[in-house]
C-alpha atoms as one frame of an Amber mdcrd trajectory, in Angstrom:
protein
  32.705  36.850   5.503  31.758  40.225   7.919  31.747  41.953   5.665  29.405
  40.394   3.528  27.563  39.391   5.844  26.436  42.340   7.325  25.322  43.542
   3.931  23.249  40.746   3.202  21.339  41.773   6.601  20.725  45.528   4.921
  19.415  44.021   1.429  17.468  42.336   4.080  16.403  44.829   5.976  15.654
  47.458   2.501  13.932  44.628   1.095  11.260  44.060   4.029  11.309  48.208
   4.280  10.221  47.554   0.854   7.269  45.296   1.931   9.681  41.949   0.036
   9.616  39.482   2.447  12.231  36.760   2.178  11.717  33.597   4.356  14.466
  31.872   3.213  18.050  32.028   4.399  20.835  34.046   2.238  23.086  31.671
   1.039  26.784  33.555   1.422  29.449  31.766  -0.955  32.673  31.645  -0.319
  36.326  29.757  -0.846  38.166  29.416   1.516  36.715  26.068   3.702  38.298
  27.431   7.219  36.463  30.297   7.726  33.537  28.410   6.798  34.203  26.134
  10.179  35.428  28.231  12.156  32.055  30.475  11.461  29.837  27.351  11.924
  31.841  26.396  15.516  30.587  28.650  18.235  33.986  27.419  20.707  36.960
  29.549  19.719  40.593  28.225  19.436  43.662  29.738  20.345  44.390  31.182
  16.800  40.654  32.565  16.171  41.249  35.243  19.066  42.049  38.311  16.736
  38.796  37.589  14.466  36.876  36.593  17.103  34.212  39.801  16.447  33.439
  38.911  13.039  33.137  35.352  13.531  30.449  36.079  16.449  28.647  37.987
  14.025  28.441  35.700  11.583  27.438  32.636  13.866  24.966  34.813  15.276
  23.123  35.050  11.595  24.081  31.389  10.579  21.920  30.745  14.208  18.925
  32.691  13.433  18.823  31.586   9.951  19.301  34.699   8.247  22.354  32.944
   6.159  23.540  29.759   5.138  27.539  29.632   4.522  28.193  27.587   1.171
  31.341  26.387  -0.122  32.705  27.669  -3.748  35.655  26.996  -5.182  38.698
  29.306  -6.131  38.655  28.346  -9.567  34.458  28.655  -9.677  34.200  31.899
  -8.332  32.390  33.960 -11.464  33.467  37.223  -9.146  36.893  37.385  -9.686
  35.922  38.604 -13.395  35.301  42.370 -11.746  37.717  41.738  -8.742  41.345
  40.367 -10.035  43.551  40.322 -12.377  42.709  37.128 -14.642  44.797  35.389
 -17.380  43.057  35.048 -20.620  42.506  31.871 -20.213  40.187  31.866 -16.959
  38.167  34.900 -17.768  37.546  33.124 -21.221  36.647  30.580 -18.964  34.318
  32.276 -16.785  32.826  34.568 -19.630  31.114  31.763 -21.357  29.585  30.188
 -18.688  27.738  33.527 -18.539  27.088  33.593 -22.020  29.013  36.569 -22.396
  30.515  36.481 -26.175  32.903  38.380 -28.518  30.704  38.501 -32.041  33.544
  39.946 -33.677  35.630  36.623 -33.367  36.242  35.083 -36.607  34.153  31.428
 -35.983  30.912  29.980 -36.585  30.713  29.240 -33.146  29.993  31.995 -31.252
  32.908  33.313 -29.871  34.022  29.567 -27.940  37.629  29.111 -28.441  38.508
  25.611 -30.233  41.758  23.300 -28.517  44.772  24.130 -31.013  45.280  20.664
 -31.295  41.745  20.234 -32.847  41.227  19.834 -36.570  38.646  23.723 -37.588
  35.220  22.672 -37.733  33.622  24.125 -41.408
């Protein structure tokens, strides 16, 4: 989260230098609810002592209104397409959500996967 927060801050500075103003907080989507709660909590607990510096960075940006954290479940992480090895079922699910279809699939449905138990569509 800290690395992404730093990159989002850098992008806002670049946009500002190009005279593009962005006044709303930037949404930082993350799939770890515990990390989101820790980042939003200004009181540190003993078990989070080793990540205190990163938490301060994120907390400062949240309190200043530069970013806001949002939870997104792991199964809905579209970035996984380019960052992880996925099963073909999960990969096809994410690709279909992005509108990517295989034009060479011998189906009149544009590459949408059919359930094997369902009868073929004609």
